Amino acid sequence: MLGITLFFAAFVVACSDKDNLSPQLYVPENSLKVDSSKVEEAYDVIATQTIRYFLDQAKTSVSAEYPTRMSDALSPQFITMSDTTKNNLFRLILKAMETALSTSLKNGCRTFSSYFVKFNSIGVDGKKIVLSGKLMVPPKNVTLKGIILVSHYTITDDAECPSKGYQLENLLASLGYALSFSDYIGFGYSRLLPQTFLAESITAQSNVDMGLASYNFLKEQGYTFQNSTNDVWLTGYSQGGAIALATQKLIEEKYADKFNIKRTLCGGGPYDLEETYKAVCSGEASSLPPSLAPLVLLGMDYGYSLHLDFSKFFKGDMLKKYKELYFSKLYTTTDISAALKGAKITDVFSEDAQNYDSKIMKGLSKYLKMSSLCDWSPKAPIWMYHSTKDDYIPFTNAENAIAGFKRNNSTATIETDFGDHGSHVAGGVRYYMKLIDLLK
């Protein structure tokens, strides 16, 4: 096994970048403006980059070429895992890579093209905004199964966004899909804006618009699809899990004639923001790092134009530093944790912010409820994954979502993969490796 790992890690193939195109401020509706592109060998994408990513996760240093992502705040937890857990996870990773490599060769995917793009979407003010993302596709000789709309997990450093960093979902291109990654508002081309985080509908909108533009671009470029419909799969873990489900909801409500959702595969998501917020503040059911918790308030504030007075919500170093730490997009969540010097939630949130029944929280609670995903009736099939031992996003999120679907008489085929998949981080690794088998 070690020999295979070393072989993959040593197999590095240089990428051939095309000339960068000049930035374009206007993009026609539902089309992509390509800023740059590159072609990479399949072995490099599937093996070398993936192993390098996990090696970076297992140590404190961060690769300059492939910034630690999943998420960076979780890296310390990965480091402190037992050797048995790490070994089990690495075995899963190697098995998934083996499956991806063999399927890639079978499908004729010996190279992948990545396009770094801009596209039109809708901003928090309801006006047009230009966002960025990445489109990753197999060669044109491969008839595409469809497009996977990938929802990325939580980041705070612009260098980690899809158009600039490495994504574990890259492996899925080997299975014969095009991958559509939106950077979301607040990253990439729109990095000077705050991120909308879990303001679900506005973040999901960027996925939809990137997906529409990707489909049109691929057809224009001569890529072929197995079906004439715009078949899409929606994936995401943690924040991405919630955004993937929100994307399904938005498509079914407003874009049902534009997409054919084959399946949503969501994992470890905060589908019930009210219960998640309470759990984080109580510290009883969630040990979410204080570096991540403020993103909920900041995302609601910008996403819904609330103009909150954060002197009533934050305190201590968080109140002094939050603009620099979160709005500059220069700091990973690990950097933010270090800046907070081991602070607990009680050190960064005011007493009123921790009390869900307080006056300031009563005004915010309706927006947390608005961005929750437990009160609607899905139509397309869903595969929902969640660890019963998730220490960041309580398992009650999955239970409440499923209960809400049933309460709203959903006719969707819903499959679940619940069980002791380990912590939020360990569960995340297992989620991504399971996607290989589910989508091959």
Short mmCIF file of C-alpha atoms in Angstrom, two decimals:
data_model
loop_
_atom_site.label_atom_id
_atom_site.label_comp_id
_atom_site.label_asym_id
_atom_site.label_seq_id
_atom_site.Cartn_x
_atom_site.Cartn_y
_atom_site.Cartn_z
CA MET A 1 0.00 0.00 0.00
CA LEU A 2 2.80 2.40 0.87
CA GLY A 3 4.45 1.66 -2.45
CA ILE A 4 1.28 2.66 -4.30
CA THR A 5 1.11 5.88 -2.31
CA LEU A 6 4.72 6.78 -3.06
CA PHE A 7 4.24 5.97 -6.73
CA PHE A 8 1.21 8.24 -6.99
CA ALA A 9 2.87 11.00 -4.99
CA ALA A 10 5.91 10.91 -7.28
CA PHE A 11 3.85 11.08 -10.47
CA VAL A 12 3.66 14.83 -11.03
CA VAL A 13 2.86 16.10 -14.48
CA ALA A 14 3.32 19.76 -15.37
CA CYS A 15 0.23 21.73 -16.32
CA SER A 16 0.09 23.67 -19.56
CA ASP A 17 -1.61 27.04 -18.92
CA LYS A 18 -3.18 28.98 -21.72
CA ASP A 19 -2.68 32.74 -21.95
CA ASN A 20 -4.74 34.71 -19.47
CA LEU A 21 -7.50 36.74 -21.06
CA SER A 22 -8.18 40.30 -19.98
CA PRO A 23 -10.93 40.75 -17.34
CA GLN A 24 -14.40 41.47 -18.68
CA LEU A 25 -16.88 43.49 -16.65
CA TYR A 26 -19.98 42.47 -18.58
CA VAL A 27 -20.92 38.88 -19.21
CA PRO A 28 -23.92 37.93 -21.41
CA GLU A 29 -26.74 36.22 -19.53
CA ASN A 30 -26.15 32.53 -18.79
CA SER A 31 -22.74 32.45 -20.43
CA LEU A 32 -19.19 32.11 -19.16
CA LYS A 33 -16.26 34.45 -19.70
CA VAL A 34 -13.10 32.33 -19.58
CA ASP A 35 -10.21 34.13 -17.89
CA SER A 36 -7.75 31.24 -18.20
CA SER A 37 -7.63 27.48 -18.55
CA LYS A 38 -5.28 24.58 -18.04
CA VAL A 39 -5.05 20.94 -19.02
CA GLU A 40 -3.93 18.40 -16.41
CA GLU A 41 -3.11 14.73 -16.63
CA ALA A 42 -5.66 12.43 -14.96
CA TYR A 43 -3.03 10.75 -12.78
CA ASP A 44 -1.93 14.13 -11.45
CA VAL A 45 -5.47 15.25 -10.59
CA ILE A 46 -6.58 11.94 -9.09
CA ALA A 47 -3.45 10.76 -7.35
CA THR A 48 -0.70 13.31 -6.83
CA GLN A 49 -2.85 16.28 -5.89
CA THR A 50 -5.11 14.24 -3.63
CA ILE A 51 -2.25 12.68 -1.69
CA ARG A 52 -0.53 16.03 -1.40
CA TYR A 53 -3.74 17.50 -0.02
CA PHE A 54 -4.08 14.89 2.71
CA LEU A 55 -0.41 15.06 3.59
CA ASP A 56 -0.93 18.78 4.14
CA GLN A 57 -3.92 17.98 6.34
CA ALA A 58 -1.79 15.72 8.51
CA LYS A 59 0.78 18.37 9.37
CA THR A 60 0.71 21.98 10.48
CA SER A 61 2.38 23.50 7.42
CA VAL A 62 0.21 24.46 4.46
CA SER A 63 1.19 23.86 0.85
CA ALA A 64 1.47 27.10 -1.10
CA GLU A 65 0.20 25.41 -4.26
CA TYR A 66 -2.66 23.49 -2.68
CA PRO A 67 -3.90 25.36 0.40
CA THR A 68 -5.35 23.17 3.13
CA ARG A 69 -9.12 23.36 2.79
CA MET A 70 -11.36 20.82 4.41
CA SER A 71 -11.76 23.15 6.18
CA ASP A 72 -8.54 24.70 7.39
CA ALA A 73 -10.04 25.09 10.85
CA LEU A 74 -10.46 21.34 10.95
CA SER A 75 -6.79 20.60 10.28
CA PRO A 76 -5.87 20.55 13.99
CA GLN A 77 -8.57 17.94 14.54
CA PHE A 78 -7.17 15.86 11.70
CA ILE A 79 -3.70 16.07 13.23
CA THR A 80 -4.92 14.84 16.63
CA MET A 81 -6.81 11.83 15.28
CA SER A 82 -5.61 8.46 16.51
CA ASP A 83 -3.25 6.51 14.26
CA THR A 84 -5.94 3.86 13.80
CA THR A 85 -8.45 6.43 12.56
CA LYS A 86 -5.89 8.02 10.24
CA ASN A 87 -4.89 4.64 8.82
CA ASN A 88 -8.53 3.72 8.20
CA LEU A 89 -9.16 7.02 6.46
CA PHE A 90 -6.07 6.74 4.29
CA ARG A 91 -7.11 3.23 3.25
CA LEU A 92 -10.45 4.69 2.16
CA ILE A 93 -8.66 7.43 0.26
CA LEU A 94 -6.43 4.96 -1.58
CA LYS A 95 -9.40 2.74 -2.43
CA ALA A 96 -11.31 5.75 -3.77
CA MET A 97 -8.31 6.84 -5.85
CA GLU A 98 -7.96 3.35 -7.27
CA THR A 99 -11.64 3.37 -8.25
CA ALA A 100 -11.34 6.86 -9.75
CA LEU A 101 -8.22 5.92 -11.73
CA SER A 102 -9.65 2.70 -13.15
CA THR A 103 -12.95 4.40 -14.02
CA SER A 104 -11.08 7.30 -15.59
CA LEU A 105 -9.15 4.99 -17.90
CA LYS A 106 -12.31 3.04 -18.72
CA ASN A 107 -14.11 6.29 -19.63
CA GLY A 108 -11.19 7.55 -21.70
CA CYS A 109 -10.54 10.44 -19.28
CA ARG A 110 -6.77 10.73 -19.54
CA THR A 111 -6.74 14.49 -19.12
CA PHE A 112 -9.03 17.13 -17.60
CA SER A 113 -9.52 20.74 -18.64
CA SER A 114 -10.15 23.39 -16.00
CA TYR A 115 -11.69 26.70 -17.03
CA PHE A 116 -11.45 29.64 -14.64
CA VAL A 117 -14.46 31.77 -15.39
CA LYS A 118 -16.74 34.69 -14.63
CA PHE A 119 -20.54 34.60 -14.88
CA ASN A 120 -23.60 36.72 -14.13
CA SER A 121 -25.60 36.20 -10.97
CA ILE A 122 -27.81 38.15 -8.57
CA GLY A 123 -26.39 40.12 -5.64
CA VAL A 124 -27.91 40.67 -2.22
CA ASP A 125 -29.53 43.87 -3.51
CA GLY A 126 -31.29 41.97 -6.30
CA LYS A 127 -29.08 43.53 -8.98
CA LYS A 128 -26.70 41.86 -11.41
CA ILE A 129 -23.33 40.86 -10.03
CA VAL A 130 -20.37 39.20 -11.75
CA LEU A 131 -19.02 36.17 -9.86
CA SER A 132 -16.28 33.63 -10.55
CA GLY A 133 -15.82 29.90 -10.42
CA LYS A 134 -14.21 26.87 -12.00
CA LEU A 135 -15.50 24.44 -14.60
CA MET A 136 -13.66 21.11 -14.81
CA VAL A 137 -14.37 18.69 -17.66
CA PRO A 138 -13.04 15.47 -19.20
CA PRO A 139 -11.81 15.60 -22.82
CA LYS A 140 -14.32 16.05 -25.64
CA ASN A 141 -14.07 12.42 -26.67
CA VAL A 142 -15.98 11.55 -23.48
CA THR A 143 -19.77 11.75 -23.65
CA LEU A 144 -20.70 13.49 -20.41
CA LYS A 145 -23.15 11.90 -17.98
CA GLY A 146 -24.12 15.41 -16.92
CA ILE A 147 -22.93 18.20 -14.63
CA ILE A 148 -22.22 18.04 -10.91
CA LEU A 149 -22.99 21.34 -9.21
CA VAL A 150 -20.44 21.34 -6.41
CA SER A 151 -21.10 23.36 -3.24
CA HIS A 152 -17.83 24.01 -1.43
CA TYR A 153 -17.40 23.89 2.33
CA THR A 154 -16.51 26.74 4.66
CA ILE A 155 -13.53 28.92 3.82
CA THR A 156 -12.37 32.38 4.93
CA ASP A 157 -9.18 32.87 2.89
CA ASP A 158 -9.69 33.84 -0.74
CA ALA A 159 -6.78 31.56 -1.75
CA GLU A 160 -8.96 28.58 -0.79
CA CYS A 161 -11.85 29.29 -3.18
CA PRO A 162 -12.51 26.86 -6.06
CA SER A 163 -11.04 29.09 -8.75
CA LYS A 164 -7.75 29.27 -6.83
CA GLY A 165 -7.42 26.19 -4.59
CA TYR A 166 -7.67 22.40 -4.69
CA GLN A 167 -11.00 20.57 -4.29
CA LEU A 168 -11.49 16.96 -3.30
CA GLU A 169 -14.42 16.86 -5.71
CA ASN A 170 -11.91 17.01 -8.59
CA LEU A 171 -11.87 13.22 -8.33
CA LEU A 172 -15.44 13.09 -9.61
CA ALA A 173 -14.48 14.33 -13.09
CA SER A 174 -12.86 10.93 -13.62
CA LEU A 175 -16.32 9.38 -13.56
CA GLY A 176 -17.45 11.15 -16.72
CA TYR A 177 -19.02 14.35 -15.37
CA ALA A 178 -18.37 18.04 -15.82
CA LEU A 179 -17.88 19.78 -12.47
CA SER A 180 -19.27 23.27 -11.86
CA PHE A 181 -17.82 25.14 -8.87
CA SER A 182 -19.09 28.58 -7.86
CA ASP A 183 -16.76 30.59 -5.64
CA TYR A 184 -19.93 32.11 -4.03
CA ILE A 185 -20.34 35.80 -3.30
CA GLY A 186 -17.35 37.06 -1.32
CA PHE A 187 -14.61 35.04 -3.02
CA GLY A 188 -12.67 35.13 -6.26
CA TYR A 189 -13.79 38.00 -8.46
CA SER A 190 -16.16 39.29 -5.72
CA ARG A 191 -13.62 38.91 -2.89
CA LEU A 192 -14.04 42.54 -1.78
CA LEU A 193 -17.60 41.75 -0.66
CA PRO A 194 -18.50 39.93 2.58
CA GLN A 195 -19.42 36.29 2.11
CA THR A 196 -23.09 35.30 2.32
CA PHE A 197 -22.21 32.03 4.10
CA LEU A 198 -25.48 30.36 5.18
CA ALA A 199 -27.86 32.92 3.70
CA GLU A 200 -28.99 29.89 1.73
CA SER A 201 -31.08 31.26 -1.14
CA ILE A 202 -28.59 33.90 -2.29
CA THR A 203 -25.68 31.44 -2.09
CA ALA A 204 -27.68 28.79 -3.93
CA GLN A 205 -28.43 31.34 -6.66
CA SER A 206 -24.74 31.50 -7.56
CA ASN A 207 -24.72 27.69 -7.98
CA VAL A 208 -27.74 27.85 -10.27
CA ASP A 209 -26.33 30.65 -12.41
CA MET A 210 -22.92 28.98 -12.67
CA GLY A 211 -24.65 25.72 -13.62
CA LEU A 212 -26.73 27.34 -16.37
CA ALA A 213 -23.74 29.16 -17.78
CA SER A 214 -21.64 25.96 -17.63
CA TYR A 215 -24.21 23.95 -19.57
CA ASN A 216 -24.48 26.59 -22.31
CA PHE A 217 -20.69 26.91 -22.52
CA LEU A 218 -20.15 23.16 -22.85
CA LYS A 219 -22.74 22.87 -25.61
CA GLU A 220 -21.17 25.81 -27.46
CA GLN A 221 -17.71 24.25 -27.15
CA GLY A 222 -18.85 20.98 -28.71
CA TYR A 223 -19.05 18.75 -25.62
CA THR A 224 -21.68 16.02 -25.88
CA PHE A 225 -24.05 14.67 -23.25
CA GLN A 226 -25.65 11.27 -22.78
CA ASN A 227 -29.09 12.89 -22.50
CA SER A 228 -30.66 15.94 -24.15
CA THR A 229 -31.84 17.24 -20.76
CA ASN A 230 -29.53 19.25 -18.51
CA ASP A 231 -28.92 16.42 -16.02
CA VAL A 232 -27.35 17.62 -12.78
CA TRP A 233 -26.23 16.11 -9.50
CA LEU A 234 -25.85 18.36 -6.44
CA THR A 235 -23.11 17.65 -3.90
CA GLY A 236 -21.66 19.26 -0.79
CA TYR A 237 -20.50 18.62 2.76
CA SER A 238 -20.87 20.78 5.90
CA GLN A 239 -21.78 24.28 4.70
CA GLY A 240 -21.74 22.75 1.22
CA GLY A 241 -24.30 20.14 2.27
CA ALA A 242 -26.78 22.84 3.24
CA ILE A 243 -26.06 24.84 0.08
CA ALA A 244 -26.53 21.74 -2.09
CA LEU A 245 -29.97 21.16 -0.56
CA ALA A 246 -30.80 24.87 -0.89
CA THR A 247 -29.80 24.65 -4.56
CA GLN A 248 -32.26 21.80 -5.08
CA LYS A 249 -35.00 23.85 -3.40
CA LEU A 250 -34.28 26.89 -5.60
CA ILE A 251 -34.20 24.83 -8.80
CA GLU A 252 -37.47 23.10 -8.00
CA GLU A 253 -39.16 26.41 -7.17
CA LYS A 254 -37.86 28.56 -10.04
CA TYR A 255 -35.71 26.64 -12.53
CA ALA A 256 -37.43 23.28 -12.96
CA ASP A 257 -37.51 23.80 -16.74
CA LYS A 258 -33.75 24.46 -16.87
CA PHE A 259 -32.36 21.48 -14.94
CA ASN A 260 -33.14 17.81 -14.51
CA ILE A 261 -31.98 16.99 -10.97
CA LYS A 262 -30.89 13.37 -10.88
CA ARG A 263 -29.96 13.35 -7.20
CA THR A 264 -28.77 15.53 -4.34
CA LEU A 265 -25.98 14.01 -2.25
CA CYS A 266 -25.62 16.16 0.85
CA GLY A 267 -23.55 15.47 3.95
CA GLY A 268 -23.10 16.92 7.44
CA GLY A 269 -25.06 20.08 6.69
CA PRO A 270 -26.60 22.67 9.04
CA TYR A 271 -30.11 22.33 7.63
CA ASP A 272 -31.73 23.66 10.81
CA LEU A 273 -29.90 26.91 11.56
CA GLU A 274 -31.94 27.73 14.64
CA GLU A 275 -31.10 24.46 16.38
CA THR A 276 -27.50 24.60 15.20
CA TYR A 277 -27.05 28.13 16.55
CA LYS A 278 -28.50 27.12 19.92
CA ALA A 279 -26.23 24.06 20.06
CA VAL A 280 -23.12 26.12 19.25
CA CYS A 281 -23.94 28.72 21.90
CA SER A 282 -24.72 26.14 24.57
CA GLY A 283 -21.57 24.17 23.83
CA GLU A 284 -23.41 20.98 24.80
CA ALA A 285 -24.11 19.44 21.39
CA SER A 286 -21.49 21.23 19.30
CA SER A 287 -17.82 22.10 19.69
CA LEU A 288 -17.74 24.25 16.55
CA PRO A 289 -14.64 26.48 16.73
CA PRO A 290 -15.32 30.11 17.72
CA SER A 291 -13.55 31.08 14.50
CA LEU A 292 -16.47 29.66 12.49
CA ALA A 293 -19.47 30.64 14.63
CA PRO A 294 -19.35 34.41 13.81
CA LEU A 295 -19.74 33.59 10.11
CA VAL A 296 -23.39 32.76 10.77
CA LEU A 297 -24.09 36.30 12.02
CA LEU A 298 -21.89 37.97 9.40
CA GLY A 299 -23.49 35.96 6.59
CA MET A 300 -27.04 36.73 7.73
CA ASP A 301 -26.17 40.40 8.10
CA TYR A 302 -24.82 40.81 4.57
CA GLY A 303 -27.05 38.26 2.86
CA TYR A 304 -30.25 39.90 4.12
CA SER A 305 -28.96 43.51 4.44
CA LEU A 306 -29.75 43.60 8.17
CA HIS A 307 -27.16 46.22 9.17
CA LEU A 308 -26.63 44.61 12.57
CA ASP A 309 -24.84 46.47 15.34
CA PHE A 310 -22.10 43.95 16.08
CA SER A 311 -21.15 45.69 19.30
CA LYS A 312 -24.27 43.98 20.64
CA PHE A 313 -23.26 40.55 19.32
CA PHE A 314 -19.47 40.34 19.63
CA LYS A 315 -17.10 41.13 22.46
CA GLY A 316 -13.41 41.07 23.33
CA ASP A 317 -10.93 40.39 20.53
CA MET A 318 -13.72 39.35 18.18
CA LEU A 319 -15.33 42.78 18.36
CA LYS A 320 -11.97 44.46 17.81
CA LYS A 321 -10.75 42.25 15.00
CA TYR A 322 -13.72 40.77 13.10
CA LYS A 323 -13.52 43.17 10.12
CA GLU A 324 -9.86 42.41 9.51
CA LEU A 325 -10.16 38.68 10.20
CA TYR A 326 -13.22 38.00 8.04
CA PHE A 327 -13.49 40.78 5.48
CA SER A 328 -9.86 40.93 4.33
CA LYS A 329 -10.03 37.30 3.05
CA LEU A 330 -6.36 36.92 4.00
CA TYR A 331 -6.80 34.54 6.92
CA THR A 332 -7.67 30.87 7.03
CA THR A 333 -9.91 29.72 9.85
CA THR A 334 -6.82 28.27 11.52
CA ASP A 335 -5.24 31.74 11.39
CA ILE A 336 -8.39 33.20 12.92
CA SER A 337 -8.39 30.62 15.70
CA ALA A 338 -4.76 31.50 16.44
CA ALA A 339 -5.62 35.21 16.54
CA LEU A 340 -8.38 34.46 19.06
CA LYS A 341 -5.81 32.68 21.28
CA GLY A 342 -7.91 29.69 22.26
CA ALA A 343 -11.07 31.68 22.94
CA LYS A 344 -14.35 29.89 23.63
CA ILE A 345 -17.75 30.87 22.31
CA THR A 346 -18.39 32.70 25.59
CA ASP A 347 -15.32 34.84 24.87
CA VAL A 348 -16.46 36.03 21.45
CA PHE A 349 -20.28 36.23 21.67
CA SER A 350 -22.06 38.63 24.02
CA GLU A 351 -24.47 37.23 26.58
CA ASP A 352 -27.40 38.46 24.47
CA ALA A 353 -25.99 36.77 21.37
CA GLN A 354 -25.75 33.50 23.30
CA ASN A 355 -29.33 33.81 24.57
CA TYR A 356 -31.71 32.84 21.77
CA ASP A 357 -34.61 34.45 23.63
CA SER A 358 -32.89 37.84 23.93
CA LYS A 359 -34.23 40.92 22.17
CA ILE A 360 -31.46 41.06 19.56
CA MET A 361 -31.83 37.38 18.74
CA LYS A 362 -35.59 37.62 18.32
CA GLY A 363 -34.96 40.03 15.47
CA LEU A 364 -32.44 37.66 13.89
CA SER A 365 -34.24 34.38 14.47
CA LYS A 366 -36.64 34.78 11.55
CA TYR A 367 -33.69 35.00 9.16
CA LEU A 368 -32.11 31.88 10.62
CA LYS A 369 -35.45 30.16 10.14
CA MET A 370 -35.73 31.58 6.61
CA SER A 371 -32.38 30.01 5.72
CA SER A 372 -33.22 26.65 7.28
CA LEU A 373 -34.20 23.74 5.04
CA CYS A 374 -36.65 21.79 7.18
CA ASP A 375 -39.95 23.21 5.94
CA TRP A 376 -40.41 22.34 2.28
CA SER A 377 -41.28 19.40 0.06
CA PRO A 378 -38.41 18.11 -2.11
CA LYS A 379 -39.27 16.37 -5.37
CA ALA A 380 -35.93 15.05 -6.66
CA PRO A 381 -34.15 12.11 -4.98
CA ILE A 382 -31.92 12.86 -2.00
CA TRP A 383 -29.10 10.88 -0.40
CA MET A 384 -28.39 12.38 3.00
CA TYR A 385 -25.26 11.49 4.97
CA HIS A 386 -24.54 12.49 8.57
CA SER A 387 -22.48 11.09 11.41
CA THR A 388 -24.37 10.51 14.62
CA LYS A 389 -21.12 11.52 16.36
CA ASP A 390 -20.70 14.78 14.44
CA ASP A 391 -19.13 17.18 16.94
CA TYR A 392 -19.62 20.38 14.88
CA ILE A 393 -22.99 20.08 13.15
CA PRO A 394 -25.34 18.11 15.42
CA PHE A 395 -27.04 15.04 13.97
CA THR A 396 -30.40 16.62 14.85
CA ASN A 397 -29.99 18.68 11.66
CA ALA A 398 -30.49 15.57 9.53
CA GLU A 399 -33.30 14.28 11.73
CA ASN A 400 -35.16 17.60 11.60
CA ALA A 401 -34.73 17.88 7.82
CA ILE A 402 -36.13 14.39 7.21
CA ALA A 403 -39.01 15.03 9.64
CA GLY A 404 -39.77 18.30 7.83
CA PHE A 405 -39.86 16.58 4.45
CA LYS A 406 -42.35 14.04 5.77
CA ARG A 407 -44.43 16.75 7.43
CA ASN A 408 -44.67 18.52 4.07
CA ASN A 409 -45.69 15.30 2.29
CA SER A 410 -42.60 15.08 0.12
CA THR A 411 -42.78 12.41 -2.56
CA ALA A 412 -39.00 12.42 -3.10
CA THR A 413 -37.06 9.18 -2.79
CA ILE A 414 -34.89 9.83 0.26
CA GLU A 415 -32.04 7.53 1.20
CA THR A 416 -29.97 8.04 4.33
CA ASP A 417 -26.52 6.99 5.47
CA PHE A 418 -26.60 7.71 9.19
CA GLY A 419 -24.31 6.10 11.73
CA ASP A 420 -21.08 6.55 13.63
CA HIS A 421 -18.93 7.92 10.82
CA GLY A 422 -16.70 9.66 13.34
CA SER A 423 -16.20 13.35 13.98
CA HIS A 424 -17.23 16.07 11.54
CA VAL A 425 -13.81 15.90 9.87
CA ALA A 426 -13.52 12.12 9.73
CA GLY A 427 -17.10 11.94 8.53
CA GLY A 428 -16.26 14.44 5.81
CA VAL A 429 -13.43 12.32 4.45
CA ARG A 430 -15.73 9.29 4.38
CA TYR A 431 -18.45 11.32 2.65
CA TYR A 432 -16.19 12.32 -0.22
CA MET A 433 -14.85 8.84 -0.67
CA LYS A 434 -18.42 7.43 -0.74
CA LEU A 435 -19.31 9.81 -3.57
CA ILE A 436 -16.91 7.91 -5.83
CA ASP A 437 -18.95 4.71 -5.47
CA LEU A 438 -22.30 6.48 -5.63
CA LEU A 439 -21.52 8.35 -8.84
CA LYS A 440 -19.33 5.90 -10.77
#
